[in-house]
Coordinates of C-alpha atoms in Angstrom, one line a residue:
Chain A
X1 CA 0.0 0.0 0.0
X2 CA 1.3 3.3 -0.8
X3 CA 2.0 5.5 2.6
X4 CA -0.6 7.8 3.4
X5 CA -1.1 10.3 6.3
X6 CA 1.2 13.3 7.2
X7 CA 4.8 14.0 8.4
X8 CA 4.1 16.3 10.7
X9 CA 1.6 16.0 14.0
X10 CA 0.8 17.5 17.1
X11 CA -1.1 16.9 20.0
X12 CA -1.0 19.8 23.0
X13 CA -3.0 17.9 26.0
X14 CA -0.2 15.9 27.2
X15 CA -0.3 14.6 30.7
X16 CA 0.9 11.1 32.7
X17 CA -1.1 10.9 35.9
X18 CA 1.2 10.6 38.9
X19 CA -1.1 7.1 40.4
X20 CA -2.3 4.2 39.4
X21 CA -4.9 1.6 40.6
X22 CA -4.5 -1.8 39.4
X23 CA -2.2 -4.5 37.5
X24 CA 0.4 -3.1 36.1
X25 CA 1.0 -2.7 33.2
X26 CA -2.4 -2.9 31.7
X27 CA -3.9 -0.8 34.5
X28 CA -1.0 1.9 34.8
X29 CA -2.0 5.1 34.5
X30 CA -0.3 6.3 30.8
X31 CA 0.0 8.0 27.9
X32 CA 0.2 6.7 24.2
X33 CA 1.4 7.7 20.7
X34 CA -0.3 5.5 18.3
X35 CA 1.6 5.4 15.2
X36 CA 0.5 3.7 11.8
X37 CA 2.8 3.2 9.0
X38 CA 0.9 1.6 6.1
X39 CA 3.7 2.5 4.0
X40 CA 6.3 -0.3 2.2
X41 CA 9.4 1.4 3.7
X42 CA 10.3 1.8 7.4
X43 CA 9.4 5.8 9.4
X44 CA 12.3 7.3 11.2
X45 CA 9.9 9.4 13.7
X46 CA 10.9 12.2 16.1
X47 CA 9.4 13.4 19.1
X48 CA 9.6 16.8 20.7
X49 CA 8.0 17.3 24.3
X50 CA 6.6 21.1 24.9
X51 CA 6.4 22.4 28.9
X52 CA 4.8 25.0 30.7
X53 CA 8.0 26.4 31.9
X54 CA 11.2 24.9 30.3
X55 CA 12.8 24.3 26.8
X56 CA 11.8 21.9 25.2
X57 CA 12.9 17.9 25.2
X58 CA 14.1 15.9 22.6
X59 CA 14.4 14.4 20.2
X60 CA 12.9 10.9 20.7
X61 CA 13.5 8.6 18.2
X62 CA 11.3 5.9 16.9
X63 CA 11.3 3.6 13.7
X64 CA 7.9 2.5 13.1
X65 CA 8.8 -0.4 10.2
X66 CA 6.5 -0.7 6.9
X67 CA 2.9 -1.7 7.8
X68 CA 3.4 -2.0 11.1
X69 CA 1.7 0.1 13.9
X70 CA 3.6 1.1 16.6
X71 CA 2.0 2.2 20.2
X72 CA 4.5 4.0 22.2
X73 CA 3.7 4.9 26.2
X74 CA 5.2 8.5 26.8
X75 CA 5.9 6.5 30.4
X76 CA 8.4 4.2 28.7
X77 CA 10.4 6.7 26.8
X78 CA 13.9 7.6 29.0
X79 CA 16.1 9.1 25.9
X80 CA 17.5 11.8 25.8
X81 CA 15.3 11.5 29.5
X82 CA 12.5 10.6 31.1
X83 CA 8.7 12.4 30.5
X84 CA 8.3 14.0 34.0
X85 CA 4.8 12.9 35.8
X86 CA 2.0 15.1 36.8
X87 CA 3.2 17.8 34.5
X88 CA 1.6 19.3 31.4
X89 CA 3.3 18.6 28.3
X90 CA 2.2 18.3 24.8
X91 CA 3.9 16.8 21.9
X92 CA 5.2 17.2 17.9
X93 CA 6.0 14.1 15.9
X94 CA 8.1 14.6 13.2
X95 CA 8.3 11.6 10.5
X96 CA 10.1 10.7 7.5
X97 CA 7.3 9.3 5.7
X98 CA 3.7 9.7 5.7
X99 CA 2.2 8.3 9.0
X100 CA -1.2 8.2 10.9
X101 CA -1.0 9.4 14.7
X102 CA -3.7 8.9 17.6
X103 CA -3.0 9.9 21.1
X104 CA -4.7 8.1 24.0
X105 CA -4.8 8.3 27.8
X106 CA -5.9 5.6 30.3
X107 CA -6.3 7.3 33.7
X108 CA -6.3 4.9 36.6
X109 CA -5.7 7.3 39.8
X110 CA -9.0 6.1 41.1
X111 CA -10.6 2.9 41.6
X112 CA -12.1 2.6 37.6
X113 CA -10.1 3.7 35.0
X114 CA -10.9 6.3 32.3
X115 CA -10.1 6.7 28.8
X116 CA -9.4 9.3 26.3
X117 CA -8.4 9.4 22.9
X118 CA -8.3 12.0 19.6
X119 CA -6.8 11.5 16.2
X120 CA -3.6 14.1 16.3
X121 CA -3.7 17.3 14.5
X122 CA -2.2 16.9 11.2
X123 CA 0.2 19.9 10.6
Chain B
X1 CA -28.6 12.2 -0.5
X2 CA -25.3 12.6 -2.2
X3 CA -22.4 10.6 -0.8
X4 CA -20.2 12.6 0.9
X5 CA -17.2 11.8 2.8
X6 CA -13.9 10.0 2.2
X7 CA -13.1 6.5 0.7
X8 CA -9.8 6.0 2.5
X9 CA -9.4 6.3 7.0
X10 CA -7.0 5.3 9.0
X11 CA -7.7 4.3 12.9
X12 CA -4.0 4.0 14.3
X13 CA -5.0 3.2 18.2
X14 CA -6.8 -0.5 18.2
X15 CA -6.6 -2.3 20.7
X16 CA -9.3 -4.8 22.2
X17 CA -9.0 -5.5 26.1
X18 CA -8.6 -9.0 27.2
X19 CA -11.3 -8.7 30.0
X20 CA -14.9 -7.6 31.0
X21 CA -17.1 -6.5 33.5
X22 CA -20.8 -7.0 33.2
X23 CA -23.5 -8.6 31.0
X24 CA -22.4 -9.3 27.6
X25 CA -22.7 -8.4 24.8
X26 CA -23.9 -4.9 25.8
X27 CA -20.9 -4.4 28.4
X28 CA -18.6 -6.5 27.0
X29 CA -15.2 -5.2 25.9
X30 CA -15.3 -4.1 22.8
X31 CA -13.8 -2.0 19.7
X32 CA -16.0 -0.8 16.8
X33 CA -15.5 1.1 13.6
X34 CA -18.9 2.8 12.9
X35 CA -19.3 3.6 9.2
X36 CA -21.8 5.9 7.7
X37 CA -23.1 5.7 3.8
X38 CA -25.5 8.1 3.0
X39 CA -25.4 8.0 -0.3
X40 CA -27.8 6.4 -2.4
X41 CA -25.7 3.5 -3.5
X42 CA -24.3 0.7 -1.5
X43 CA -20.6 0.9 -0.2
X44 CA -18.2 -2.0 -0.1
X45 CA -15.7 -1.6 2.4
X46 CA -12.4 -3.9 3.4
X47 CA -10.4 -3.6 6.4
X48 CA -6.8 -3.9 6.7
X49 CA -5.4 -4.7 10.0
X50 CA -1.3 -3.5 10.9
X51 CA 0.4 -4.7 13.9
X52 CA 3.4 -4.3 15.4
X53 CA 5.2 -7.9 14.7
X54 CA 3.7 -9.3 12.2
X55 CA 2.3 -8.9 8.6
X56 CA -0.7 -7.0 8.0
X57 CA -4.2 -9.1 8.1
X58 CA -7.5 -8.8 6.1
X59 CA -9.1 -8.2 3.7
X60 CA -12.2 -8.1 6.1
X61 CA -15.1 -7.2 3.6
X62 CA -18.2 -5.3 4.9
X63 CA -21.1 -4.2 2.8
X64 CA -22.5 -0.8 4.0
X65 CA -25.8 -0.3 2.2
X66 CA -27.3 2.8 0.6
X67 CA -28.4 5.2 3.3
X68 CA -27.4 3.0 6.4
X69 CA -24.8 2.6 8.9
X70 CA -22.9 -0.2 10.2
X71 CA -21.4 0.0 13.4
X72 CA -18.9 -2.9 13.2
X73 CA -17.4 -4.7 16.2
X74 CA -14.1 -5.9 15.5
X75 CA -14.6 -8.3 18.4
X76 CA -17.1 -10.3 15.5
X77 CA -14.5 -10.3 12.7
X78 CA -13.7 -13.6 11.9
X79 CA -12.9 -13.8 7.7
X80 CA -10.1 -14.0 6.8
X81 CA -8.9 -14.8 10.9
X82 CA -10.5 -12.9 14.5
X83 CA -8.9 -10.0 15.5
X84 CA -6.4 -10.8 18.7
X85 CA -6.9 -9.7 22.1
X86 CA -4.6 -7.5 24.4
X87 CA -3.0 -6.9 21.5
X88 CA -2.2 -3.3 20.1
X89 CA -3.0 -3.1 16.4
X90 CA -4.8 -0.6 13.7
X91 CA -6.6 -0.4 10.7
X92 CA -7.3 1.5 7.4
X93 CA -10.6 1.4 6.0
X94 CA -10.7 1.6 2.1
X95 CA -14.5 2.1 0.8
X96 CA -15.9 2.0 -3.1
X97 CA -17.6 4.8 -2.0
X98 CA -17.6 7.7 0.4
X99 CA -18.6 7.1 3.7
X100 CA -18.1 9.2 7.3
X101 CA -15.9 7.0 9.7
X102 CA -16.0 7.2 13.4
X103 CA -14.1 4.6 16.2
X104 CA -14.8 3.7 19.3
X105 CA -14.0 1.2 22.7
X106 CA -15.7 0.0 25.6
X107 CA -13.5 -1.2 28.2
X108 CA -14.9 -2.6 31.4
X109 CA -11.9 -4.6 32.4
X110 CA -12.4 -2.6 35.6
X111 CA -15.9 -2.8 37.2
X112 CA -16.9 0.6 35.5
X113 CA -16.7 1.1 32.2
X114 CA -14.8 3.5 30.2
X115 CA -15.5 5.0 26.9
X116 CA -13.3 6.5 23.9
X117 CA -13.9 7.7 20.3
X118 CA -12.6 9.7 18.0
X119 CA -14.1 10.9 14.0
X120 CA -11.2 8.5 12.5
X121 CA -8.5 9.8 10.1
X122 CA -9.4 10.8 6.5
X123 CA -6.5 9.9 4.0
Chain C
X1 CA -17.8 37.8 14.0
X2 CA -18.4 36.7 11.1
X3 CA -20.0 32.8 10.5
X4 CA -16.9 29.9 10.5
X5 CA -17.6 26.5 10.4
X6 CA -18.8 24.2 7.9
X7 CA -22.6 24.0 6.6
X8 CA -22.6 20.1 6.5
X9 CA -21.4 18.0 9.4
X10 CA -21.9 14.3 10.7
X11 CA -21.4 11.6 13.4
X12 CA -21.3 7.9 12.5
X13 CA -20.8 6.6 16.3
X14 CA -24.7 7.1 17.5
X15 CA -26.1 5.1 20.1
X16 CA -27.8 6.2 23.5
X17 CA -27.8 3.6 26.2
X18 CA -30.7 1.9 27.3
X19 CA -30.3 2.3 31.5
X20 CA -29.0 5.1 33.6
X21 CA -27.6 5.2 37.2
X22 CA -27.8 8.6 39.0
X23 CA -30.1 11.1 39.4
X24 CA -31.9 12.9 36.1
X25 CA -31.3 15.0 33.7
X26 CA -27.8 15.2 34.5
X27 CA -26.6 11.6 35.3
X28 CA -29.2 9.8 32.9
X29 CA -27.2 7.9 30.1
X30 CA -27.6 10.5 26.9
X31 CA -26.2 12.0 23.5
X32 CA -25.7 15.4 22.9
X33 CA -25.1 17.1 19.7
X34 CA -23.6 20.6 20.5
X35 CA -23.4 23.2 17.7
X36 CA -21.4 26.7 17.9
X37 CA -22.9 29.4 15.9
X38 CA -20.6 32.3 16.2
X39 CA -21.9 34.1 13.4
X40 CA -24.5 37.1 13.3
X41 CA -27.0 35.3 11.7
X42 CA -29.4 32.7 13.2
X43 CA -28.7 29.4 11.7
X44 CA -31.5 26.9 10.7
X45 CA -30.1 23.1 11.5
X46 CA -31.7 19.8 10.2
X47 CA -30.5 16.5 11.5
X48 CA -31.2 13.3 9.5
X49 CA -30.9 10.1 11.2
X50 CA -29.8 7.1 10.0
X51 CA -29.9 3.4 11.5
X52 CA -28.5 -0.3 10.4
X53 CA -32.3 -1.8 9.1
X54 CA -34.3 1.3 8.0
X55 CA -34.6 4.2 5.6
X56 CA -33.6 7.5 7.9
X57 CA -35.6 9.4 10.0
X58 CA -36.5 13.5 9.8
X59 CA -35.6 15.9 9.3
X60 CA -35.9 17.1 13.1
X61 CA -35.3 20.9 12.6
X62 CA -33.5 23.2 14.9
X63 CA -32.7 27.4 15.4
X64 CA -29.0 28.2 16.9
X65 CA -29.3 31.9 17.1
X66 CA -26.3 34.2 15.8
X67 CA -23.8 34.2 18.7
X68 CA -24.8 31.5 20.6
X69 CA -24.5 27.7 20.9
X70 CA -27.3 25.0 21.5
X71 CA -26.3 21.3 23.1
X72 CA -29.4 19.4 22.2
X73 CA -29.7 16.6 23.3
X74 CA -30.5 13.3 21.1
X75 CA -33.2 11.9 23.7
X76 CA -34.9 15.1 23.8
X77 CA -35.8 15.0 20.1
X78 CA -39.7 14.0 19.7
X79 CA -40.2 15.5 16.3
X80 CA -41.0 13.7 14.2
X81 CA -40.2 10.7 16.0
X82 CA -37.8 9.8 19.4
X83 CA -35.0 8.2 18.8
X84 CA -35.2 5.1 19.9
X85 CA -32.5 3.5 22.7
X86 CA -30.1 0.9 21.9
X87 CA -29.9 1.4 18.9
X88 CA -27.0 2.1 16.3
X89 CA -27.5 5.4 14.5
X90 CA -25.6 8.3 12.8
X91 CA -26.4 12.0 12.2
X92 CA -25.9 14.1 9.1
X93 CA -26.3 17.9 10.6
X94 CA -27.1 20.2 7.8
X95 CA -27.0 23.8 8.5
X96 CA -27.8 27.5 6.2
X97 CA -24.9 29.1 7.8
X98 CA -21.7 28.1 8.9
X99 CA -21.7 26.1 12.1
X100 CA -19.3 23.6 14.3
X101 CA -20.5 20.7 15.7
X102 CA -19.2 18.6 18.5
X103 CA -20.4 15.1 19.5
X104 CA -20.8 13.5 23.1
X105 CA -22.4 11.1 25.1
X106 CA -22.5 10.5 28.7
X107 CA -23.2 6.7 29.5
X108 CA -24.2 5.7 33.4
X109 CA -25.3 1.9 32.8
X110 CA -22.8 1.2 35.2
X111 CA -22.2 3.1 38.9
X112 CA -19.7 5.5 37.1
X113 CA -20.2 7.2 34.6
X114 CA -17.9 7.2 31.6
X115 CA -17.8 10.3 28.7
X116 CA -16.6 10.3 25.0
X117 CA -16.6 13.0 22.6
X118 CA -15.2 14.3 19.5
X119 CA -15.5 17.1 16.9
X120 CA -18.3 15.4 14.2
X121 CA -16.7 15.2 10.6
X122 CA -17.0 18.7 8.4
X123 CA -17.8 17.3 5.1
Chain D
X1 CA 10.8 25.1 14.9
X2 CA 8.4 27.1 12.5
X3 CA 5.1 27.9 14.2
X4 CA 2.7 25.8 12.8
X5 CA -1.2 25.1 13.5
X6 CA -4.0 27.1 13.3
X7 CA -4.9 31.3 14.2
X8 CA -8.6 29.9 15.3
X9 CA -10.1 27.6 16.5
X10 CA -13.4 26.1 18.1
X11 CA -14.9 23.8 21.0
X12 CA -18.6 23.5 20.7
X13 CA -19.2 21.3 23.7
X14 CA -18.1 22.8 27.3
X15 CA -19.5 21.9 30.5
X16 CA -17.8 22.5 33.6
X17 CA -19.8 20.1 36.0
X18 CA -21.0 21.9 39.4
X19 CA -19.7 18.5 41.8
X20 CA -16.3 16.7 42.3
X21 CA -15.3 13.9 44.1
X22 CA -12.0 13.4 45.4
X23 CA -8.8 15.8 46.1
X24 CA -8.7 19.0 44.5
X25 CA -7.2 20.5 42.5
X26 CA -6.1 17.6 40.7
X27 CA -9.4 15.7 40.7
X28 CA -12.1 18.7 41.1
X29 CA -14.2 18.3 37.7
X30 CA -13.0 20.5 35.2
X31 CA -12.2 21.6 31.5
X32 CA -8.8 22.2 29.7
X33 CA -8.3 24.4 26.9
X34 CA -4.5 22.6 26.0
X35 CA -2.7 25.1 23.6
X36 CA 0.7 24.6 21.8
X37 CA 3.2 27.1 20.5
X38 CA 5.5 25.0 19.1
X39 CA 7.0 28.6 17.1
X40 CA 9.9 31.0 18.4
X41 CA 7.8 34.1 18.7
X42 CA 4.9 34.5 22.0
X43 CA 1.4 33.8 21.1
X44 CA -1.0 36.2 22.4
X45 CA -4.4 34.2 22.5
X46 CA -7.9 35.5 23.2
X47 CA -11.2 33.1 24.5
X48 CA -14.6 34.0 23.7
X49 CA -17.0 32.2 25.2
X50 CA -20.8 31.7 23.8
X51 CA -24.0 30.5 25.2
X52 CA -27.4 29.2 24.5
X53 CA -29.0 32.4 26.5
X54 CA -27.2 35.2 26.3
X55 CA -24.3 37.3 24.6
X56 CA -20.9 36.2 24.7
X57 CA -18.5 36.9 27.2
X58 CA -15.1 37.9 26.9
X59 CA -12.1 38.8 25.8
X60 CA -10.1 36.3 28.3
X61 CA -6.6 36.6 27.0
X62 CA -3.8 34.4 27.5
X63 CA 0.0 34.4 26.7
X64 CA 1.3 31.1 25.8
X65 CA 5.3 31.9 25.2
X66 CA 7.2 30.7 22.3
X67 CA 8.1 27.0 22.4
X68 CA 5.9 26.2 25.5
X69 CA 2.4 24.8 25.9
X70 CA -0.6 26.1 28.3
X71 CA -3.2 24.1 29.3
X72 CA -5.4 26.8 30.9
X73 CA -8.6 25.4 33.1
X74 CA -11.6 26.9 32.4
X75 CA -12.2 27.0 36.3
X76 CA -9.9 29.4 36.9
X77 CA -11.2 32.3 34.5
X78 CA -11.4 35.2 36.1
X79 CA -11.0 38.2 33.9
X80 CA -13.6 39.7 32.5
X81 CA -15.7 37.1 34.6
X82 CA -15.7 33.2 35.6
X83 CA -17.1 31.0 33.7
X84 CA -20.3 29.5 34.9
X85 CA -20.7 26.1 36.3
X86 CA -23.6 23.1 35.3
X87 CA -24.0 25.4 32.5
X88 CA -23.4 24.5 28.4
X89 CA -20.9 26.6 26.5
X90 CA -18.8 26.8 23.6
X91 CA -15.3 28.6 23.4
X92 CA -13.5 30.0 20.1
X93 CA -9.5 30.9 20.3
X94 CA -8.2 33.1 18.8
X95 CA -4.1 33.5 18.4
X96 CA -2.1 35.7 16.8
X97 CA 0.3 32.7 15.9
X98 CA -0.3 29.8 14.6
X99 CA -0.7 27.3 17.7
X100 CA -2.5 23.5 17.9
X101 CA -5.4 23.2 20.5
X102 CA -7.2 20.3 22.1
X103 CA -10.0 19.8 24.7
X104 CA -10.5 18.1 27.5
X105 CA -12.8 17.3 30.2
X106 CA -12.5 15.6 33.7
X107 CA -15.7 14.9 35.4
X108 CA -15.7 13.5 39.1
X109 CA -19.4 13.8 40.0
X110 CA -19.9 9.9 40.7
X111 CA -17.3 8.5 42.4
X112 CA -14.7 7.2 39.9
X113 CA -13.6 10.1 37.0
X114 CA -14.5 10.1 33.6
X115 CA -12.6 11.8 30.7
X116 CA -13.1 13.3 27.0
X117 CA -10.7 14.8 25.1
X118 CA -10.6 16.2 21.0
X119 CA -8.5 18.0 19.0
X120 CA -10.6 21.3 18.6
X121 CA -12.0 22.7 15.0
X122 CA -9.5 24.4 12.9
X123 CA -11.5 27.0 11.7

């Protein structure tokens, strides 16, 4: 399939709930980058985390391979260094080749967890 | 009506919990791509399914007819092979003609449920 | 201001739960469909509904005056016939001036309520 | 980076719920306007908010410096006046750089929190 989507995304409501309630890691309280690359050649993506108050970090880099999907938890990334928790953030992803992005949240700080999710704004 | 929409979308964040809470099917875990055709002539749609390991899977084939909507469960998908559990994966939907694409999850893994959706991609 | 938007919107993901939990109006298990008229004009709105096993149902006509926003809600509608519960539907929203339109539902079938919402799909 | 996004956009649905449950002010119900300026120059950013009864209210302006992200709670609206609670709104930013913007919702009126989120209308 040829690639399809945009190189460039964004999405500003970025935050990683300090607890949890639950198994981990299903039932950890995180944040996702859903990336799809329907594409026949691999994605070399980018990341670049916006604060409140501070410069911002980065890059992140990611290889989503051809028609593959990759899901990344913002918990899991740690280079250049970890995504702080209980801050706001929000994020750009940068790609090589055309990609599809969707940003989800699960939210375990109390007892039942609670989702969110948006397709990214394509820049 | 004319048709209006797209013929390609892209859903990048599936993903199917392994577990439910409450009386099926109604509150049983579940994904589904809703798929409106208000035009005046049926659509044929296939799914393609990306993962992250493996080889892309489908075609599922779904008739949408003239003026309808279809709100599919990808918990029911079975041709060419079910859709896995607990198991991040995402999906492009190509139509014959244009249709308005919408996704959604229930996930009662915990003893309330939780709801997402998002108007999906439009390639 | 002047009118932004788009004059034709829609949802695919319709459905309003059959059971509540919680005291009514504001806990009872509902859709909304919640359109933004920022213009200086009054805009005249017709929704069309469509189901899996039928030929659609309206139009149910609505006024959003200029500068002012109107969250109807889906279970409200009796003109010219409810929408039934548990049931799949989706919405074309059709508008004489330009409009934005934002879907939700609140669903309480369970102790907790969950929410989901997105911007409908300008076509 | 180049600012990129959008100089306006819209959120049809807002709803700041009149009850929380739990600690505040992390779980007090609420709504996010998340706003990125992912560009080197300051973003000077106005809300106006409309209702189903009356005239709008604003100008509520908001800095968001260059290369940093705000996600401003609607609660906390002061100036020209707060923002009313259990009551249905819509909100359209305006910037005079280009900035992304997304939505989001936490409601803690039954005991466990829900959550919505959505990229808002690029106008």
């Amino acid at each position: 399939m040829a690639a399809f989507g945009h190189t460039r995304w964004a999405i500003a409501e970025g935050y990683i709930p300090p607890d949890s309630t639950g198994p981990g890691p299903q039932m950890t309280s995180h944040e996702t980058v859903c990336i799809l690359n329907a594409g026949d050649e691999d994605a070399q993506v980018v990341l670049t985390l916006y604060f409140a108050d501070r410069e911002p970090a980065g890059p992140y880099r990611l290889t989503v391979p051809a028609r593959r999907t990759l899901h990344q938890r913002f918990n899991d990334l740690t280079d250049p260094e970890p995504v702080p928790r209980d801050t706001d953030y929000a994020c750009v992803i940068d790609s090589d080749r055309r990609v599809v992005v969707q940003h989800s949240r699960l939210d375990s700080r109390q007892a039942e967890n609670a989702l969110l999710t948006t397709i990214a704004f394509a820049g």
